[in-house]
mmCIF file of C-alpha atoms in Angstrom:
data_model
loop_
_atom_site.group_PDB
_atom_site.id
_atom_site.type_symbol
_atom_site.label_atom_id
_atom_site.label_comp_id
_atom_site.label_asym_id
_atom_site.label_seq_id
_atom_site.Cartn_x
_atom_site.Cartn_y
_atom_site.Cartn_z
ATOM 1 C CA UNK A 1 48.174 55.758 139.247
ATOM 2 C CA UNK A 2 48.545 54.815 135.603
ATOM 3 C CA UNK A 3 45.478 54.844 133.401
ATOM 4 C CA UNK A 4 44.609 53.761 129.882
ATOM 5 C CA UNK A 5 45.800 50.930 127.710
ATOM 6 C CA UNK A 6 48.840 51.847 125.610
ATOM 7 C CA UNK A 7 49.169 51.101 121.927
ATOM 8 C CA UNK A 8 52.048 48.855 120.931
ATOM 9 C CA UNK A 9 54.314 50.384 118.316
ATOM 10 C CA UNK A 10 57.627 49.810 116.644
ATOM 11 C CA UNK A 11 60.260 52.512 116.119
ATOM 12 C CA UNK A 12 60.359 52.875 112.352
ATOM 13 C CA UNK A 13 63.658 53.072 110.542
ATOM 14 C CA UNK A 14 63.229 56.733 109.678
ATOM 15 C CA UNK A 15 66.872 57.382 109.135
ATOM 16 C CA UNK A 16 68.460 57.148 105.750
ATOM 17 C CA UNK A 17 71.938 55.556 105.585
ATOM 18 C CA UNK A 18 74.270 57.763 103.555
ATOM 19 C CA UNK A 19 77.830 57.441 102.435
ATOM 20 C CA UNK A 20 79.388 60.201 104.485
ATOM 21 C CA UNK A 21 82.857 61.393 105.404
ATOM 22 C CA UNK A 22 81.530 61.829 108.940
ATOM 23 C CA UNK A 23 80.589 58.861 111.070
ATOM 24 C CA UNK A 24 78.892 61.248 113.453
ATOM 25 C CA UNK A 25 76.118 62.451 111.143
ATOM 26 C CA UNK A 26 72.742 60.716 111.100
ATOM 27 C CA UNK A 27 70.059 61.470 108.515
ATOM 28 C CA UNK A 28 66.408 61.227 109.542
ATOM 29 C CA UNK A 29 63.123 62.003 107.836
ATOM 30 C CA UNK A 30 60.178 63.327 109.838
ATOM 31 C CA UNK A 31 57.114 65.279 108.695
ATOM 32 C CA UNK A 32 58.461 65.301 105.149
ATOM 33 C CA UNK A 33 61.746 66.961 106.124
ATOM 34 C CA UNK A 34 65.205 65.498 106.050
ATOM 35 C CA UNK A 35 66.993 66.186 109.322
ATOM 36 C CA UNK A 36 70.754 65.850 109.656
ATOM 37 C CA UNK A 37 71.992 65.328 113.203
ATOM 38 C CA UNK A 38 75.608 65.663 114.236
ATOM 39 C CA UNK A 39 76.360 63.408 117.177
ATOM 40 C CA UNK A 40 79.263 63.634 119.572
ATOM 41 C CA UNK A 41 80.707 60.677 121.440
ATOM 42 C CA UNK A 42 81.990 62.873 124.264
ATOM 43 C CA UNK A 43 78.650 63.330 126.036
ATOM 44 C CA UNK A 44 75.649 61.162 126.826
ATOM 45 C CA UNK A 45 73.525 64.078 125.684
ATOM 46 C CA UNK A 46 75.061 64.220 122.245
ATOM 47 C CA UNK A 47 73.778 60.912 120.897
ATOM 48 C CA UNK A 48 70.285 60.205 119.560
ATOM 49 C CA UNK A 49 68.620 57.787 121.994
ATOM 50 C CA UNK A 50 65.568 55.624 121.167
ATOM 51 C CA UNK A 51 63.172 57.699 123.273
ATOM 52 C CA UNK A 52 63.722 60.705 120.988
ATOM 53 C CA UNK A 53 62.972 58.581 117.922
ATOM 54 C CA UNK A 54 59.849 57.157 119.562
ATOM 55 C CA UNK A 55 58.407 60.526 120.603
ATOM 56 C CA UNK A 56 59.327 62.202 117.288
ATOM 57 C CA UNK A 57 57.519 59.412 115.451
ATOM 58 C CA UNK A 58 54.517 59.606 117.789
ATOM 59 C CA UNK A 59 54.136 63.378 117.426
ATOM 60 C CA UNK A 60 54.359 63.071 113.641
ATOM 61 C CA UNK A 61 51.636 60.383 113.608
ATOM 62 C CA UNK A 62 49.313 61.989 116.183
ATOM 63 C CA UNK A 63 49.161 65.626 115.123
ATOM 64 C CA UNK A 64 45.412 65.844 115.740
ATOM 65 C CA UNK A 65 45.711 64.549 119.301
ATOM 66 C CA UNK A 66 48.796 66.664 120.060
ATOM 67 C CA UNK A 67 48.640 69.733 117.861
ATOM 68 C CA UNK A 68 51.882 71.652 118.446
ATOM 69 C CA UNK A 69 51.151 74.480 116.005
ATOM 70 C CA UNK A 70 51.787 77.830 117.737
ATOM 71 C CA UNK A 71 52.097 76.050 121.095
ATOM 72 C CA UNK A 72 54.884 76.820 123.567
ATOM 73 C CA UNK A 73 57.060 73.734 123.902
ATOM 74 C CA UNK A 74 59.959 73.166 126.313
ATOM 75 C CA UNK A 75 62.305 70.233 125.862
ATOM 76 C CA UNK A 76 64.391 69.295 128.894
ATOM 77 C CA UNK A 77 67.543 67.278 128.240
ATOM 78 C CA UNK A 78 67.296 68.037 124.520
ATOM 79 C CA UNK A 79 70.604 66.336 123.687
ATOM 80 C CA UNK A 80 71.200 66.471 119.924
ATOM 81 C CA UNK A 81 67.988 68.399 119.359
ATOM 82 C CA UNK A 82 66.193 65.923 117.078
ATOM 83 C CA UNK A 83 62.886 66.090 118.968
ATOM 84 C CA UNK A 84 63.008 69.892 119.279
ATOM 85 C CA UNK A 85 63.602 70.112 115.517
ATOM 86 C CA UNK A 86 60.578 67.874 114.853
ATOM 87 C CA UNK A 87 58.451 70.013 117.221
ATOM 88 C CA UNK A 88 59.636 73.114 115.377
ATOM 89 C CA UNK A 89 58.686 71.595 111.996
ATOM 90 C CA UNK A 90 55.253 70.880 113.509
ATOM 91 C CA UNK A 91 54.906 74.620 114.156
ATOM 92 C CA UNK A 92 55.722 74.989 117.853
ATOM 93 C CA UNK A 93 57.499 77.826 119.667
ATOM 94 C CA UNK A 94 60.360 75.608 120.900
ATOM 95 C CA UNK A 95 62.798 76.157 123.749
ATOM 96 C CA UNK A 96 65.431 73.405 123.787
ATOM 97 C CA UNK A 97 67.439 73.086 127.003
ATOM 98 C CA UNK A 98 70.347 71.040 128.268
ATOM 99 C CA UNK A 99 73.598 71.216 130.195
ATOM 100 C CA UNK A 100 76.170 73.863 129.187
ATOM 101 C CA UNK A 101 78.589 71.328 127.682
ATOM 102 C CA UNK A 102 75.928 70.041 125.265
ATOM 103 C CA UNK A 103 74.639 73.421 124.056
ATOM 104 C CA UNK A 104 77.149 74.034 121.266
ATOM 105 C CA UNK A 105 76.269 70.827 119.407
ATOM 106 C CA UNK A 106 72.566 71.276 120.230
ATOM 107 C CA UNK A 107 72.546 74.843 118.845
ATOM 108 C CA UNK A 108 74.406 73.733 115.726
ATOM 109 C CA UNK A 109 71.905 70.958 114.950
ATOM 110 C CA UNK A 110 68.852 73.080 115.640
ATOM 111 C CA UNK A 111 69.961 76.124 113.642
ATOM 112 C CA UNK A 112 71.183 73.981 110.761
ATOM 113 C CA UNK A 113 67.886 72.093 110.473
ATOM 114 C CA UNK A 114 65.447 74.952 111.073
ATOM 115 C CA UNK A 115 67.073 77.959 109.395
ATOM 116 C CA UNK A 116 65.162 77.553 106.126
ATOM 117 C CA UNK A 117 61.826 76.653 107.699
ATOM 118 C CA UNK A 118 58.955 79.097 107.711
ATOM 119 C CA UNK A 119 58.311 78.417 111.420
ATOM 120 C CA UNK A 120 58.901 80.022 114.807
ATOM 121 C CA UNK A 121 62.603 80.454 115.486
ATOM 122 C CA UNK A 122 63.604 77.989 118.214
ATOM 123 C CA UNK A 123 65.541 79.039 121.285
ATOM 124 C CA UNK A 124 68.384 77.092 122.927
ATOM 125 C CA UNK A 125 69.000 77.656 126.634
ATOM 126 C CA UNK A 126 71.014 76.251 129.497
ATOM 127 C CA UNK A 127 69.023 74.311 132.068
ATOM 128 C CA UNK A 128 70.577 72.356 134.904
ATOM 129 C CA UNK A 129 67.790 70.294 136.470
ATOM 130 C CA UNK A 130 66.627 71.704 139.768
ATOM 131 C CA UNK A 131 68.963 74.711 139.658
ATOM 132 C CA UNK A 132 68.013 78.370 139.256
ATOM 133 C CA UNK A 133 64.592 77.546 137.836
ATOM 134 C CA UNK A 134 62.835 80.555 139.293
ATOM 135 C CA UNK A 135 65.653 82.918 138.302
ATOM 136 C CA UNK A 136 66.057 81.639 134.739
ATOM 137 C CA UNK A 137 62.427 80.696 134.016
ATOM 138 C CA UNK A 138 60.223 82.812 136.331
ATOM 139 C CA UNK A 139 56.661 81.511 136.573
ATOM 140 C CA UNK A 140 55.239 84.960 135.843
ATOM 141 C CA UNK A 141 56.817 84.936 132.363
ATOM 142 C CA UNK A 142 57.156 81.319 131.292
ATOM 143 C CA UNK A 143 54.245 78.980 130.754
ATOM 144 C CA UNK A 144 54.525 75.976 128.464
ATOM 145 C CA UNK A 145 51.757 74.029 126.740
ATOM 146 C CA UNK A 146 54.009 70.992 126.405
ATOM 147 C CA UNK A 147 57.101 69.773 128.217
ATOM 148 C CA UNK A 148 59.011 67.091 126.310
ATOM 149 C CA UNK A 149 61.560 64.727 127.840
ATOM 150 C CA UNK A 150 63.206 61.661 126.303
ATOM 151 C CA UNK A 151 65.635 59.193 127.852
ATOM 152 C CA UNK A 152 66.258 61.552 130.747
ATOM 153 C CA UNK A 153 66.142 58.681 133.255
ATOM 154 C CA UNK A 154 69.131 56.331 133.365
ATOM 155 C CA UNK A 155 71.814 55.509 135.910
ATOM 156 C CA UNK A 156 72.529 58.930 137.339
ATOM 157 C CA UNK A 157 72.139 60.803 140.568
ATOM 158 C CA UNK A 158 70.019 63.647 139.241
ATOM 159 C CA UNK A 159 66.606 61.979 139.427
ATOM 160 C CA UNK A 160 65.292 64.102 142.308
ATOM 161 C CA UNK A 161 66.297 67.378 140.580
ATOM 162 C CA UNK A 162 64.773 66.005 137.345
ATOM 163 C CA UNK A 163 61.464 65.319 139.091
ATOM 164 C CA UNK A 164 61.562 68.772 140.722
ATOM 165 C CA UNK A 165 62.128 70.293 137.263
ATOM 166 C CA UNK A 166 59.169 68.401 135.777
ATOM 167 C CA UNK A 167 56.974 69.554 138.677
ATOM 168 C CA UNK A 168 58.175 73.158 138.303
ATOM 169 C CA UNK A 169 57.320 73.420 134.601
ATOM 170 C CA UNK A 170 54.108 71.387 134.627
ATOM 171 C CA UNK A 171 51.398 73.868 135.508
ATOM 172 C CA UNK A 172 47.645 73.319 135.089
ATOM 173 C CA UNK A 173 47.104 72.994 131.333
ATOM 174 C CA UNK A 174 50.638 71.740 130.613
ATOM 175 C CA UNK A 175 51.079 68.293 129.063
ATOM 176 C CA UNK A 176 54.292 66.413 129.875
ATOM 177 C CA UNK A 177 55.268 63.861 127.232
ATOM 178 C CA UNK A 178 58.057 61.592 128.438
ATOM 179 C CA UNK A 179 59.554 58.718 126.436
ATOM 180 C CA UNK A 180 62.174 56.500 128.031
ATOM 181 C CA UNK A 181 63.978 53.239 127.482
ATOM 182 C CA UNK A 182 63.321 51.240 130.635
ATOM 183 C CA UNK A 183 66.470 49.357 131.609
ATOM 184 C CA UNK A 184 66.869 49.415 135.393
ATOM 185 C CA UNK A 185 64.756 49.207 138.524
ATOM 186 C CA UNK A 186 65.549 52.894 139.137
ATOM 187 C CA UNK A 187 63.683 53.711 135.911
ATOM 188 C CA UNK A 188 60.536 52.037 137.244
ATOM 189 C CA UNK A 189 60.967 53.683 140.646
ATOM 190 C CA UNK A 190 61.086 57.071 138.914
ATOM 191 C CA UNK A 191 57.959 56.167 136.928
ATOM 192 C CA UNK A 192 56.220 55.361 140.209
ATOM 193 C CA UNK A 193 57.197 58.777 141.631
ATOM 194 C CA UNK A 194 55.864 60.512 138.522
ATOM 195 C CA UNK A 195 52.605 58.522 138.780
ATOM 196 C CA UNK A 196 52.219 59.536 142.428
ATOM 197 C CA UNK A 197 52.431 63.233 141.561
ATOM 198 C CA UNK A 198 50.767 63.499 138.139
ATOM 199 C CA UNK A 199 47.818 61.988 136.315
ATOM 200 C CA UNK A 200 49.829 59.570 134.200
ATOM 201 C CA UNK A 201 48.842 57.571 131.123
ATOM 202 C CA UNK A 202 51.037 55.237 129.103
ATOM 203 C CA UNK A 203 50.254 56.282 125.513
ATOM 204 C CA UNK A 204 52.449 53.786 123.706
ATOM 205 C CA UNK A 205 54.983 51.040 124.217
ATOM 206 C CA UNK A 206 57.754 50.066 121.837
ATOM 207 C CA UNK A 207 58.601 46.558 123.124
ATOM 208 C CA UNK A 208 61.548 45.934 120.767
ATOM 209 C CA UNK A 209 63.291 49.000 122.153
ATOM 210 C CA UNK A 210 61.920 48.740 125.739
ATOM 211 C CA UNK A 211 60.596 52.274 125.305
ATOM 212 C CA UNK A 212 57.467 53.541 127.033
ATOM 213 C CA UNK A 213 55.813 56.828 126.096
ATOM 214 C CA UNK A 214 53.875 58.559 128.860
ATOM 215 C CA UNK A 215 51.603 61.558 129.131
ATOM 216 C CA UNK A 216 51.396 63.313 132.485
ATOM 217 C CA UNK A 217 49.300 66.251 133.668
ATOM 218 C CA UNK A 218 48.921 68.061 136.964
ATOM 219 C CA UNK A 219 46.237 66.656 139.245
ATOM 220 C CA UNK A 220 43.314 68.970 139.863
ATOM 221 C CA UNK A 221 42.814 69.556 143.576
#
């Protein structure tokens, strides 16, 4: 069941409009760093969605509550990589994952925006939800302090594999932070499934964008 009373926030206009020869480049500022994101219209995963903006903003503003410095952070469905870049700036050991067809653009954005930072070098890896988890990320080797997910729930048929992936990576001590724009009844049904499995708190709501930001942890037996 859901606990806590969420704060109500607004997604701040953290991006800086620039005259650019490319329509596919967005400029953002988080944690005092300018971040340039190349988008691609070919894939859902290659556009910056509001959930990524909301969680990036929240992590920047709540560094004491969620201190990422030297923590192991996994982002599932990393898309353009904005959130992973912000986590990297905040000092985390970041592994950004997504589908094979998104990885080239994801790698480009992450390396471009983190190459001059004095932080842990982020890793980009393929992850198809629910597939080959134990082979690619064996439990004996991989433990994450935080799992980040933004706008991973929309009209698609991969919700069961997504939930299985969240369950797989969320061990005792792991915090799942999930931000999503809630559009359809399926979004709320997925939220209910998450709440049935995890201890779930709504940390923040962004009513103008219909985004909710949730924290989930494994239930203690």
